[in-house]
Steps between C-alpha positions, in 0.01 A plus 500: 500500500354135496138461633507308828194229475423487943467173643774352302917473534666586232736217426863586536786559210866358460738787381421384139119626553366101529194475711626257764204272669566331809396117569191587703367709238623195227304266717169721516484537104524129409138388386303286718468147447160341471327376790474140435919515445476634850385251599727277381745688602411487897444068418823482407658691803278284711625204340927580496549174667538264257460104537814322366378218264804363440540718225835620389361802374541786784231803576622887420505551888686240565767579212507866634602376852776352373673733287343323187386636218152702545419425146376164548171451329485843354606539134847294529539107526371385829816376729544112614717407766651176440615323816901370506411128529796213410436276226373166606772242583363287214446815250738309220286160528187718480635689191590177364155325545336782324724491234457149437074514547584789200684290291275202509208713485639667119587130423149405513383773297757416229362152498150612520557734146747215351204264507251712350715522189532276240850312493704601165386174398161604449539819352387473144364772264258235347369317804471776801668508786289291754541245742387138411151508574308169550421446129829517373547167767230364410619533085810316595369214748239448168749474301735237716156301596420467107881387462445257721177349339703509164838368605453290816825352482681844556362475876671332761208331582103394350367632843510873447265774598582835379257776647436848473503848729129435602534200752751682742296835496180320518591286756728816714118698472310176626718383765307662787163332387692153493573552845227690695242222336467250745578133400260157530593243816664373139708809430325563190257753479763832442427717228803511251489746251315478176639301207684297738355154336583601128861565592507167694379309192692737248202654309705845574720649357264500243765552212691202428303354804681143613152288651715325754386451845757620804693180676444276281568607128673784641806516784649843356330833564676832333305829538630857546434742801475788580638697800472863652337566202814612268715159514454176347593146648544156376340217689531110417281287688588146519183320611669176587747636709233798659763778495436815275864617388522947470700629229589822537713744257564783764505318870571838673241678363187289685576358852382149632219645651339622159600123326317364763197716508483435130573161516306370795171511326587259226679272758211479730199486193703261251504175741088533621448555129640169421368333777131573458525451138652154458354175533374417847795186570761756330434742772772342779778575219403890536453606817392822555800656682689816336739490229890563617669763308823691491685786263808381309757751531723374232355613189617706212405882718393799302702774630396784258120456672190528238577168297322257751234363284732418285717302748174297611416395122840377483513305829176314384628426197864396570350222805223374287718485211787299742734793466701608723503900646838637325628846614636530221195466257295665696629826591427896504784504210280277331163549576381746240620285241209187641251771550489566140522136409267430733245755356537339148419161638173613619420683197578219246456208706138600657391661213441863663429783289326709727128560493250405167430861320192349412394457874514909453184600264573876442849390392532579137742220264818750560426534833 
């Protein structure tokens, strides 16, 4: 016989001899949740209401109400409602707007890497792949100034200035203290930037320097410039006629707003610099109003991108040499082919070996 403990029910059995509990006796063994879970129990059955936000995500009661799924925010994926809205009337010219913000948006970054590689041009296992830097223009313009010295009847004309890279990024840096200095009753008195007065009497370029003064021993001005920082222009400035003429290898590359910014400077500076340098009874024949200018679309264009230095040098030296541009000379097909002819012109004509060993001391002789 089985000992009877008093006080407590023995729990019923199923005709297999299972102990069967009912729910109320389920209920009272489950453990006993902390009191501060309690508490956040009773919070949350104060708080069943729940604010709609706008949210498309919907509360467990909620779902329950409806015959939803109860599992919302438990283990499974959370449920989102989506509401049956139409498409807008002008979905297609939406779709077709983004499409095209996409497609201009990859063609900028294809332009952006293009340019910071070297054209095929200027890929060379003995030279580096670089972009012409400011010295390699300056090389060249040395070399076509000391041509000129040598062979003046090559020119198209005895009134030739040939300049360098610094005067258009001197003069783009000093442009602001040219025009917040304020002027004499005279309008002289602005600040121009330094060096100014050496290139106006041609004591620089110092190599192959020409010693001519500006409107009268010289009417043509040549000089390189540079724009957005990664593109080369030509510029011929005819002092006579007060117009500055653009050359540019790759018009779609910089837009009239970036010329001019460039530009503007040299138009405004040039024409004071002449006029407060001459002679006092020369000063009517240069007045101090701006230069005109303009951008010659019509040149030979460089559609490959990366050989734009090399399209300035030429312009310079076709119009001082009284050459017309040919498309057909001066082409991408041919423009490695004058790159490396123009390299060996600097190198034999301007003597350039590179720099003295001996201005190294802990050189040895192999060295």
């Amino acid at each position: 016989m089985e000992a009877v403990i008093e006080g407590k029910e023995e729990p019923a059995k199923n005709g297999d001899g299972v102990k069967i509990r009912n729910a109320e006796q389920t209920k009272s063994n489950k453990p006993k949740p902390a009191a501060h879970v309690e508490d956040m129990a009773d919070d949350a059955d104060e708080n069943k209401t729940v604010t709609d936000v706008g949210s498309k995500f919907m509360n467990k009661e909620t779902l329950k109400e409806d015959g939803l799924s109860a599992s919302v925010n438990g283990a499974d994926p959370s449920v989102m409602v989506l509401d049956n809205q139409k498409p807008p009337e002008n979905y297609v010219a939406l779709e077709k707007a983004k499409q095209e913000e996409k497609r201009q948006a990859s063609i900028i970054r294809a332009k952006s890497e293009r340019l910071k590689k070297p054209a095929p041009t200027k890929r060379s296992p003995f030279f580096g792949n670089k972009i012409a830097k400011r010295t390699h223009m300056d090389a060249a313009l040395n070399m076509l100034r000391k041509q000129y010295k040598a062979h003046l009847e090559w020119f198209r004309s005895d009134k030739i200035c040939i300049l360098d890279t610094t005067l258009g990024n001197i003069w783009n840096m000093r442009y602001h203290d040219f025009v917040d200095f304020p002027a004499n009753e005279d309008v002289t008195g602005r600040k121009l930037p330094g060096g100014s007065w050496d290139y106006y009497t041609g004591q620089i370029p110092e190599y192959e320097k020409i010693e001519k003064t500006w409107g009268t021993e010289v009417e043509d001005i040549y000089s390189p410039l540079n724009v957005k920082k990664d593109h080369w222009v030509a510029l011929w400035i005819s002092l006579p006629k007060r117009h500055i003429v653009v050359w540019d290898s790759i018009c779609t590359y910089a837009s009239d707003e970036h010329i001019e910014e460039k530009v503007k400077p040299i138009a405004m500076m040039l024409p004071y610099l002449i006029h407060i340098s001459c002679a006092a009874e020369d000063r009517y024949k240069w007045p101090i109003a701006p230069f005109t200018y303009e951008r010659v679309a019509k040149v030979p264009q460089n559609k490959q991108d990366g050989d734009c230095g090399v399209y300035t040098l030429k312009y310079i030296e076709c119009h001082a040499l009284g050459y017309p541009f040919s498309s057909v000379a001066l082409c991408d097909a041919k423009i490695k082919r004058i790159r490396d002819k123009l390299r060996a012109e600097i190198f034999m004509e301007t003597e350039f070996r590179g720099t003295d060993p001996s201005t190294y001391k802990d050189l040895d002789l192999y060295d």
